[in-house]
XYZ file of N, CA and C in Angstrom:
723
model
N 143.557 172.438 71.951
C 143.415 171.031 72.355
C 141.953 170.707 72.636
N 141.425 169.659 72.031
C 140.054 169.222 72.292
C 140.075 167.967 73.162
N 139.221 167.976 74.192
C 139.191 166.778 75.056
C 138.654 165.580 74.298
N 139.223 164.464 74.522
C 138.820 163.215 73.872
C 137.993 162.382 74.859
N 136.871 161.900 74.391
C 136.030 161.083 75.255
C 136.716 159.779 75.608
N 136.632 159.464 76.847
C 137.206 158.181 77.289
C 136.417 157.046 76.670
N 137.102 156.024 76.222
C 136.381 154.891 75.605
C 135.427 154.239 76.601
N 134.304 153.876 76.092
C 133.290 153.215 76.916
C 133.627 151.742 76.983
N 134.181 151.336 78.144
C 134.635 149.968 78.294
C 133.660 149.111 79.111
N 132.415 149.592 79.224
C 131.442 148.821 79.991
C 131.085 147.551 79.220
N 131.114 146.439 79.933
C 130.788 145.154 79.337
C 129.528 144.617 80.036
N 128.543 144.276 79.246
C 127.315 143.745 79.838
C 126.255 143.552 78.759
N 125.078 143.230 79.200
C 123.985 142.985 78.265
C 123.562 144.285 77.601
N 123.382 144.295 76.292
C 122.961 145.523 75.616
C 121.489 145.836 75.917
N 121.199 147.108 75.877
C 119.822 147.561 76.098
C 118.959 147.090 74.932
N 117.784 146.525 75.211
C 116.929 146.059 74.117
C 116.373 147.200 73.281
N 116.517 148.440 73.777
C 115.952 149.569 73.040
C 117.009 150.312 72.229
N 118.118 150.731 72.934
C 119.128 151.536 72.234
C 120.437 150.801 71.976
N 120.616 149.615 72.547
C 121.819 148.831 72.313
C 122.981 149.174 73.204
N 122.840 150.118 74.104
C 123.943 150.500 74.990
C 124.245 149.379 75.961
N 125.538 148.989 76.095
C 125.879 147.949 77.066
C 125.703 148.466 78.487
N 125.244 147.619 79.360
C 125.008 147.987 80.746
C 125.673 146.966 81.647
N 126.304 147.434 82.734
C 126.961 146.492 83.646
C 125.942 145.571 84.292
N 126.376 144.399 84.688
C 125.460 143.466 85.343
C 124.862 144.067 86.615
N 123.611 143.723 86.874
C 122.958 144.190 88.083
C 122.067 145.400 87.870
N 122.205 146.095 86.725
C 121.365 147.258 86.491
C 119.962 146.810 86.081
N 119.003 147.576 86.532
C 117.615 147.272 86.203
C 117.109 148.114 85.044
N 117.747 149.292 84.846
C 117.341 150.185 83.765
C 118.571 150.590 82.958
N 118.374 150.868 81.701
C 119.473 151.277 80.822
C 120.060 152.602 81.301
N 121.419 152.704 81.305
C 122.069 153.924 81.784
C 121.960 155.088 80.802
N 121.457 154.789 79.588
C 121.300 155.869 78.626
C 119.826 156.256 78.433
N 118.921 155.236 78.184
C 117.523 155.576 77.866
C 116.522 155.131 78.926
N 117.043 154.534 80.009
C 116.209 154.136 81.148
C 115.177 153.067 80.805
N 115.396 152.307 79.739
C 114.493 151.201 79.400
C 114.724 150.042 80.368
N 113.666 149.421 80.883
C 113.854 148.259 81.766
C 114.663 147.181 81.053
N 115.686 146.690 81.749
C 116.584 145.696 81.143
C 116.041 144.273 81.304
N 115.364 143.998 82.379
C 114.814 142.657 82.623
C 113.321 142.772 82.936
N 112.523 143.110 81.925
C 111.073 143.255 82.194
C 110.463 141.914 82.586
N 109.538 142.000 83.517
C 108.853 140.776 83.954
C 108.000 140.224 82.820
N 108.040 138.937 82.680
C 107.269 138.305 81.607
C 105.773 138.494 81.857
N 105.045 138.907 80.836
C 103.610 139.107 80.966
C 102.905 137.748 81.025
N 101.945 137.617 81.911
C 101.213 136.341 81.981
C 100.444 136.078 80.701
N 100.340 134.805 80.360
C 99.589 134.434 79.166
C 98.093 134.700 79.368
N 97.446 135.003 78.283
C 96.016 135.267 78.349
C 95.272 134.000 78.754
N 94.262 134.162 79.601
C 93.465 133.018 80.045
C 92.563 132.526 78.925
N 92.333 131.217 78.815
C 91.333 130.723 77.863
C 89.953 131.199 78.291
N 88.980 131.139 77.367
C 87.666 131.726 77.644
C 86.980 131.091 78.845
N 87.194 129.755 79.013
C 86.482 129.097 80.103
C 87.068 129.454 81.460
N 88.322 129.988 81.461
C 88.915 130.421 82.726
C 88.451 131.799 83.154
N 87.693 132.461 82.271
C 87.176 133.790 82.621
C 85.849 133.705 83.364
N 85.287 132.472 83.514
C 84.018 132.278 84.203
C 84.285 131.789 85.614
N 83.599 132.408 86.580
C 83.767 131.984 87.963
C 83.293 130.542 88.119
N 83.975 129.664 88.855
C 85.101 129.932 89.742
C 86.463 129.655 89.108
N 86.540 129.603 87.765
C 87.788 129.274 87.079
C 88.662 130.501 86.826
N 88.087 131.717 86.949
C 88.791 132.900 86.482
C 89.935 133.309 87.394
N 89.948 132.832 88.623
C 90.961 133.263 89.571
C 92.282 132.547 89.319
N 93.347 133.326 89.148
C 94.681 132.726 89.008
C 95.170 132.288 90.387
N 95.778 131.135 90.416
C 96.258 130.614 91.695
C 97.723 130.238 91.567
N 98.369 130.181 92.670
C 99.754 129.737 92.739
C 99.786 128.339 93.325
N 100.533 127.496 92.666
C 100.668 126.109 93.088
C 99.282 125.499 93.261
N 99.015 124.992 94.475
C 97.722 124.334 94.692
C 96.767 125.198 95.490
N 97.022 126.509 95.554
C 96.187 127.387 96.351
C 94.758 127.412 95.827
N 93.769 127.064 96.664
C 92.356 127.154 96.321
C 91.829 126.047 95.439
N 92.656 125.107 95.039
C 92.168 124.062 94.133
C 91.115 123.192 94.790
N 91.307 122.876 96.058
C 90.331 122.040 96.753
C 88.977 122.731 96.834
N 89.025 124.049 97.126
C 87.765 124.801 97.223
C 87.069 124.834 95.874
N 87.821 125.106 94.812
C 87.224 125.152 93.487
C 86.646 123.791 93.099
N 87.349 122.729 93.438
C 86.860 121.385 93.112
C 85.537 121.106 93.826
N 85.449 121.480 95.115
C 84.215 121.263 95.855
C 83.068 122.089 95.296
N 83.359 123.339 94.893
C 82.321 124.193 94.318
C 81.813 123.594 93.014
N 82.743 123.164 92.150
C 82.356 122.571 90.867
C 81.553 121.290 91.097
N 81.999 120.473 92.049
C 81.287 119.235 92.345
C 79.874 119.521 92.836
N 79.726 120.535 93.697
C 78.402 120.896 94.205
C 77.492 121.372 93.080
N 78.049 122.145 92.148
C 77.250 122.635 91.019
C 76.781 121.472 90.151
N 77.684 120.525 89.873
C 77.327 119.368 89.040
C 76.256 118.525 89.714
N 76.417 118.283 91.025
C 75.422 117.489 91.756
C 74.067 118.187 91.754
N 74.071 119.526 91.955
C 72.817 120.272 91.959
C 72.125 120.201 90.598
N 72.904 120.305 89.523
C 72.318 120.221 88.185
C 71.715 118.845 87.918
N 72.441 117.800 88.319
C 71.920 116.442 88.116
C 70.652 116.206 88.931
N 70.669 116.667 90.197
C 69.474 116.489 91.036
C 68.294 117.266 90.467
N 68.556 118.481 89.991
C 67.480 119.269 89.395
C 66.900 118.609 88.161
N 67.773 118.011 87.340
C 67.286 117.342 86.134
C 66.405 116.143 86.492
N 66.831 115.376 87.519
C 66.049 114.200 87.922
C 64.693 114.613 88.479
N 64.687 115.686 89.293
C 63.441 116.117 89.920
C 62.492 116.790 88.937
N 63.050 117.527 87.995
C 62.212 118.283 87.074
C 61.757 117.472 85.865
N 62.389 116.333 85.615
C 61.999 115.532 84.453
C 60.541 115.082 84.510
N 60.058 114.519 85.637
C 58.629 114.153 85.675
C 57.710 115.358 85.504
N 58.094 116.489 86.118
C 57.268 117.694 85.990
C 57.223 118.154 84.544
N 58.377 118.118 83.882
C 58.410 118.513 82.481
C 57.580 117.597 81.602
N 57.595 116.302 81.915
C 56.786 115.369 81.120
C 55.298 115.626 81.311
N 54.900 115.921 82.567
C 53.491 116.218 82.832
C 53.052 117.463 82.067
N 53.887 118.509 82.085
C 53.552 119.737 81.367
C 53.473 119.493 79.862
N 54.396 118.666 79.358
C 54.394 118.367 77.931
C 53.125 117.628 77.523
N 52.749 116.601 78.314
C 51.547 115.828 77.991
C 50.292 116.689 78.141
N 50.272 117.533 79.163
C 49.109 118.398 79.365
C 48.946 119.375 78.207
N 50.068 119.881 77.699
C 50.005 120.790 76.544
C 49.465 120.063 75.321
N 49.902 118.824 75.115
C 49.392 118.038 73.990
C 47.896 117.770 74.128
N 47.444 117.546 75.383
C 46.014 117.330 75.610
C 45.205 118.549 75.194
N 45.716 119.736 75.537
C 44.982 120.958 75.238
C 45.012 121.289 73.751
N 46.115 120.952 73.092
C 46.214 121.243 71.664
C 45.426 120.238 70.824
N 45.305 119.014 71.319
C 44.588 117.984 70.579
C 43.097 117.994 70.911
N 42.367 117.131 70.235
C 40.928 117.008 70.444
C 40.621 115.641 71.039
N 39.884 115.653 72.162
C 39.529 114.397 72.814
C 38.448 113.677 72.018
N 38.653 112.382 71.837
C 37.688 111.569 71.087
C 37.244 110.411 71.979
N 35.995 109.963 71.845
C 35.494 108.874 72.706
C 36.153 107.544 72.387
N 36.278 106.712 73.408
C 36.801 105.361 73.247
C 35.930 104.419 74.072
N 35.642 103.243 73.517
C 34.736 102.293 74.152
C 35.518 101.084 74.659
N 35.302 100.657 75.883
C 35.992 99.462 76.386
C 35.505 98.197 75.671
N 36.366 97.180 75.651
C 35.999 95.919 74.999
C 35.260 94.992 75.956
N 35.394 95.221 77.259
C 34.657 94.400 78.226
C 34.343 95.222 79.472
N 33.224 94.871 80.108
C 32.774 95.551 81.327
C 32.320 94.490 82.323
N 32.929 94.483 83.510
C 32.609 93.475 84.518
C 32.379 94.160 85.861
N 31.322 93.759 86.541
C 30.981 94.334 87.849
C 31.153 93.283 88.937
N 31.510 93.765 90.133
C 31.626 92.845 91.271
C 30.260 92.362 91.729
N 29.223 93.197 91.472
C 27.850 92.823 91.827
C 26.897 93.692 91.030
N 25.706 93.177 90.754
C 24.715 93.930 89.993
C 23.322 93.430 90.330
N 22.390 94.343 90.414
C 20.995 93.980 90.664
C 20.384 93.371 89.401
N 19.446 92.472 89.547
C 18.809 91.846 88.363
C 18.205 92.889 87.425
N 18.511 92.740 86.147
C 17.991 93.645 85.147
C 18.770 94.934 84.976
N 19.818 95.105 85.767
C 20.604 96.348 85.682
C 22.104 96.017 85.664
N 22.590 95.396 84.590
C 24.005 94.996 84.518
C 24.923 96.206 84.332
N 26.219 95.969 84.540
C 27.209 97.051 84.440
C 27.377 97.546 83.012
N 27.050 96.702 82.023
C 27.214 97.140 80.630
C 26.279 98.288 80.275
N 25.271 98.535 81.121
C 24.377 99.669 80.871
C 25.108 101.016 80.991
N 26.265 101.017 81.658
C 26.997 102.278 81.822
C 27.729 102.691 80.555
N 27.841 101.816 79.560
C 28.549 102.159 78.317
C 27.666 101.902 77.092
N 26.332 101.896 77.284
C 25.443 101.635 76.146
C 25.038 102.902 75.406
N 25.521 104.064 75.879
C 25.219 105.317 75.199
C 23.841 105.863 75.483
N 23.133 105.276 76.441
C 21.780 105.708 76.793
C 21.774 106.150 78.253
N 21.147 107.289 78.542
C 21.161 107.845 79.895
C 19.956 107.456 80.736
N 19.058 106.640 80.203
C 17.898 106.234 81.002
C 17.960 104.765 81.425
N 19.126 104.131 81.238
C 19.378 102.790 81.778
C 20.589 102.897 82.696
N 20.700 101.999 83.673
C 21.761 102.179 84.667
C 22.264 100.841 85.180
N 23.452 100.912 85.795
C 23.993 99.779 86.543
C 23.493 99.897 87.974
N 22.904 98.843 88.502
C 22.401 98.845 89.867
C 23.301 98.029 90.766
N 23.956 98.684 91.714
C 24.827 98.009 92.673
C 24.080 97.843 93.985
N 24.128 96.679 94.613
C 23.339 96.439 95.825
C 23.869 97.130 97.073
N 25.162 97.478 97.106
C 25.716 98.049 98.336
C 26.952 98.894 98.019
N 27.332 99.680 99.024
C 28.552 100.478 98.897
C 29.766 99.562 98.750
N 30.745 99.988 97.958
C 31.941 99.192 97.726
C 31.875 98.344 96.483
N 30.704 98.296 95.842
C 30.612 97.573 94.569
C 31.464 98.267 93.522
N 32.007 97.483 92.609
C 32.927 98.047 91.621
C 32.608 97.540 90.225
N 33.048 98.318 89.239
C 32.925 97.926 87.838
C 34.280 98.170 87.178
N 34.714 97.199 86.361
C 36.027 97.268 85.721
C 35.854 97.308 84.210
N 36.523 98.269 83.581
C 36.478 98.430 82.125
C 37.857 98.075 81.561
N 37.877 97.206 80.563
C 39.121 96.797 79.919
C 39.127 97.299 78.479
N 40.297 97.802 78.041
C 40.407 98.392 76.708
C 41.328 97.545 75.830
N 41.131 97.683 74.534
C 41.839 96.833 73.582
C 43.348 97.066 73.623
N 43.754 98.331 73.739
C 45.177 98.656 73.781
C 45.383 99.886 74.653
N 46.585 100.073 75.191
C 46.835 101.231 76.062
C 46.582 102.556 75.327
N 46.083 103.535 76.072
C 45.773 104.830 75.473
C 45.927 105.922 76.527
N 45.898 107.151 76.069
C 45.981 108.320 76.949
C 44.559 108.723 77.354
N 44.201 108.471 78.624
C 42.873 108.820 79.128
C 42.879 110.296 79.513
N 42.151 111.089 78.752
C 42.135 112.534 78.982
C 40.997 112.932 79.910
N 39.776 112.478 79.597
C 38.597 112.897 80.367
C 37.638 111.737 80.591
N 36.835 111.901 81.638
C 35.694 111.028 81.913
C 34.438 111.896 81.964
N 33.329 111.347 81.548
C 32.038 111.981 81.778
C 31.154 110.960 82.478
N 30.732 111.293 83.695
C 29.937 110.370 84.500
C 28.537 110.956 84.682
N 27.537 110.145 84.390
C 26.150 110.515 84.653
C 25.698 109.715 85.868
N 25.534 110.409 86.977
C 25.215 109.746 88.245
C 23.725 109.416 88.315
N 23.406 108.471 89.204
C 22.005 108.124 89.412
C 21.439 107.252 88.311
N 20.147 106.964 88.375
C 19.533 106.068 87.388
C 19.237 106.732 86.053
N 19.202 108.068 86.005
C 18.839 108.738 84.765
C 19.228 110.211 84.870
N 19.327 110.858 83.693
C 19.558 112.296 83.702
C 18.256 113.085 83.777
N 17.146 112.370 83.846
C 15.843 112.998 84.017
C 15.648 113.361 85.488
N 15.430 114.636 85.817
C 15.305 115.035 87.225
C 14.188 114.307 87.972
N 13.131 113.917 87.284
C 12.015 113.254 87.951
C 12.355 111.811 88.316
N 13.275 111.211 87.588
C 13.649 109.812 87.851
C 14.927 109.734 88.688
N 15.699 110.801 88.710
C 17.040 110.787 89.324
C 17.003 110.327 90.776
N 16.059 110.830 91.557
C 16.048 110.527 92.991
C 15.316 109.231 93.334
N 14.932 108.459 92.335
C 14.213 107.209 92.607
C 15.127 106.096 93.108
N 16.436 106.237 92.894
C 17.409 105.254 93.360
C 18.533 105.971 94.110
N 19.372 105.195 94.807
C 20.496 105.779 95.552
C 21.606 106.197 94.592
N 22.420 107.122 95.066
C 23.539 107.628 94.257
C 24.821 107.613 95.085
N 25.955 107.518 94.424
C 27.260 107.595 95.091
C 27.822 109.010 94.918
N 28.269 109.599 96.034
C 28.843 110.945 95.970
C 30.363 110.921 95.790
N 30.951 109.743 95.896
C 32.392 109.620 95.667
C 32.664 108.305 94.956
N 33.610 108.349 94.039
C 34.025 107.151 93.309
C 35.545 107.050 93.390
N 36.027 105.878 93.802
C 37.466 105.609 93.787
C 37.852 105.131 92.393
N 38.734 105.870 91.761
C 39.208 105.524 90.417
C 40.540 104.792 90.532
N 40.597 103.562 90.021
C 41.830 102.767 90.021
C 42.177 102.431 88.576
N 43.302 102.985 88.119
C 43.711 102.843 86.720
C 44.954 101.976 86.643
N 44.891 100.931 85.839
C 46.062 100.087 85.594
C 46.731 100.548 84.305
N 48.022 100.860 84.397
C 48.789 101.311 83.240
C 49.938 100.349 82.984
N 50.706 100.636 81.952
C 51.867 99.802 81.650
C 52.950 99.940 82.712
N 52.931 101.055 83.477
C 53.941 101.289 84.503
C 53.473 100.939 85.908
N 52.245 100.458 86.047
C 51.743 100.146 87.380
C 50.292 100.551 87.530
N 49.961 101.070 88.729
C 48.578 101.435 89.036
C 48.523 102.829 89.625
N 47.524 103.591 89.248
C 47.302 104.928 89.784
C 45.895 105.005 90.352
N 45.759 105.785 91.439
C 44.471 105.917 92.110
C 44.098 107.385 92.247
N 42.809 107.663 92.125
C 42.280 109.001 92.332
C 40.910 108.900 92.994
N 40.558 109.941 93.737
C 39.222 110.037 94.315
C 38.426 111.053 93.502
N 37.282 110.629 92.983
C 36.427 111.492 92.188
C 35.213 111.888 93.017
N 34.994 113.179 93.169
C 33.844 113.687 93.914
C 32.734 114.057 92.932
N 31.545 113.508 93.157
C 30.409 113.737 92.275
C 29.388 114.644 92.946
N 28.697 115.425 92.147
C 27.589 116.241 92.638
C 26.311 115.406 92.626
N 25.461 115.647 93.607
C 24.203 114.908 93.685
C 23.147 115.632 92.848
N 23.309 115.517 91.539
C 22.380 116.164 90.614
C 22.354 115.386 89.309
N 21.263 115.443 88.581
C 21.181 114.715 87.303
C 22.010 115.387 86.223
N 22.380 114.587 85.223
C 23.123 115.138 84.100
C 24.584 114.713 84.111
N 25.269 114.863 82.972
C 26.674 114.469 82.850
C 27.597 115.374 83.658
N 28.643 114.755 84.233
C 29.640 115.499 85.013
C 31.026 115.195 84.444
N 31.626 116.148 83.711
C 32.956 115.916 83.132
C 34.046 115.988 84.202
N 35.031 115.100 84.075
C 36.160 115.031 85.021
C 37.437 114.870 84.217
N 38.410 115.749 84.463
C 39.695 115.658 83.775
C 40.582 114.636 84.486
N 41.167 113.709 83.720
C 41.963 112.622 84.301
C 43.448 112.754 83.965
N 43.804 112.729 82.672
C 45.191 112.897 82.196
C 46.115 111.801 82.730
N 45.893 110.569 82.288
C 46.765 109.440 82.632
C 47.134 108.713 81.338
N 48.416 108.418 81.175
C 48.902 107.777 79.948
C 48.959 106.258 80.103
N 48.947 105.573 78.953
C 49.126 104.122 78.868
C 48.107 103.350 79.704
N 46.858 103.756 79.613
C 45.790 103.130 80.396
C 45.384 101.806 79.756
N 45.279 100.774 80.589
C 44.851 99.456 80.122
C 43.478 99.089 80.685
N 43.264 99.300 81.987
C 41.970 99.042 82.611
C 41.606 100.196 83.547
N 40.301 100.379 83.746
C 39.787 101.397 84.670
C 38.776 100.721 85.584
N 38.950 100.897 86.892
C 38.037 100.317 87.879
C 37.409 101.444 88.688
N 36.092 101.434 88.795
C 35.358 102.429 89.572
C 34.709 101.747 90.771
N 34.941 102.295 91.966
C 34.376 101.754 93.201
C 33.433 102.802 93.780
N 32.191 102.432 94.036
C 31.179 103.367 94.521
C 31.322 103.584 96.029
N 31.365 104.876 96.433
C 31.526 105.232 97.850
C 30.510 106.321 98.222
N 30.283 106.470 99.530
C 29.430 107.507 100.109
C 28.036 107.544 99.462
N 27.259 106.496 99.667
C 25.922 106.450 99.048
C 24.939 107.427 99.705
N 23.989 107.869 98.921
C 22.911 108.750 99.379
C 21.585 108.058 99.084
N 20.677 108.070 100.069
C 19.331 107.485 99.930
C 19.364 105.978 99.669
N 20.385 105.292 100.188
C 20.453 103.840 100.023
C 19.662 103.186 101.155
N 18.633 102.452 100.808
C 17.789 101.796 101.803
C 17.211 100.521 101.195
N 16.411 99.846 101.954
C 15.810 98.599 101.465
C 14.934 98.891 100.241
N 15.136 98.115 99.208
C 14.390 98.293 97.980
C 15.026 99.287 97.022
N 16.136 99.915 97.432
C 16.844 100.849 96.552
C 18.236 100.298 96.247
N 18.796 100.741 95.186
C 20.132 100.313 94.786
C 20.956 101.521 94.333
N 22.276 101.355 94.425
C 23.181 102.411 93.948
C 23.165 102.396 92.428
N 22.800 103.514 91.828
C 22.639 103.565 90.380
C 23.711 104.442 89.747
N 24.215 103.954 88.631
C 25.177 104.711 87.822
C 24.727 104.589 86.369
N 24.317 105.696 85.794
C 23.672 105.647 84.481
C 24.667 105.487 83.337
N 25.732 106.299 83.325
C 26.612 106.281 82.156
C 28.028 106.697 82.543
N 29.010 106.028 81.901
C 30.427 106.392 82.045
C 31.019 106.486 80.642
N 31.524 107.642 80.293
C 32.092 107.872 78.957
C 33.586 108.156 79.085
N 34.381 107.512 78.232
C 35.829 107.656 78.238
C 36.278 108.433 76.985
N 37.269 109.295 77.188
C 37.791 110.084 76.068
C 39.315 109.994 76.051
N 39.845 109.712 74.855
C 41.278 109.651 74.662
C 41.753 110.830 73.824
N 43.059 111.048 73.850
C 43.617 112.141 73.041
C 43.600 111.756 71.579
N 43.065 112.666 70.758
C 42.964 112.395 69.337
C 44.254 112.670 68.590
């Protein structure tokens, strides 16, 4: 007599691996131990969710407010940085163009002084000669140069005193400081220019765009006395070529 196997009357979900039916409630197959109800694997995150602060998985609304505030702070910081750095970037860009280009002279179309001594008009400062000068009677006198169209003022060359000849230089008073007032298409810019008390041309870097007029005001006179006048021999303007 051979024993006969009892029929397998178990009713339930079949094993996904071997097909053996398993009674309800079992977690593993009774034959091959395969998990019967494996937990669903989470879906892969999109690429942008792998970057902080998006990479963290959350349940319901956990941490959403914090993430929103962090993202908002980052956006505000980027916008503020762009606004603050834009003028700096423009200055660097224009300065680089100045250095790469060649400065060329430009002549104003008109020259007007607030005051001038007889025989020494303000137009002498742009006549291209260093032995003629504009004679101002007192401190605070100014000369205004107007140009035909707006341009990029790169450099100034100022020849102080009545002449670049050392023997004639000290015969008249000189200004050791000049207030530079530049009118542009966007408004007005001011600078203080410090001059050396010596004969000869003195180059000064300016770097102002869209210049329409330039006004020079004489300050801090030296050797100004009765019978002497503030002398300015030459002013040369250079634009970006």
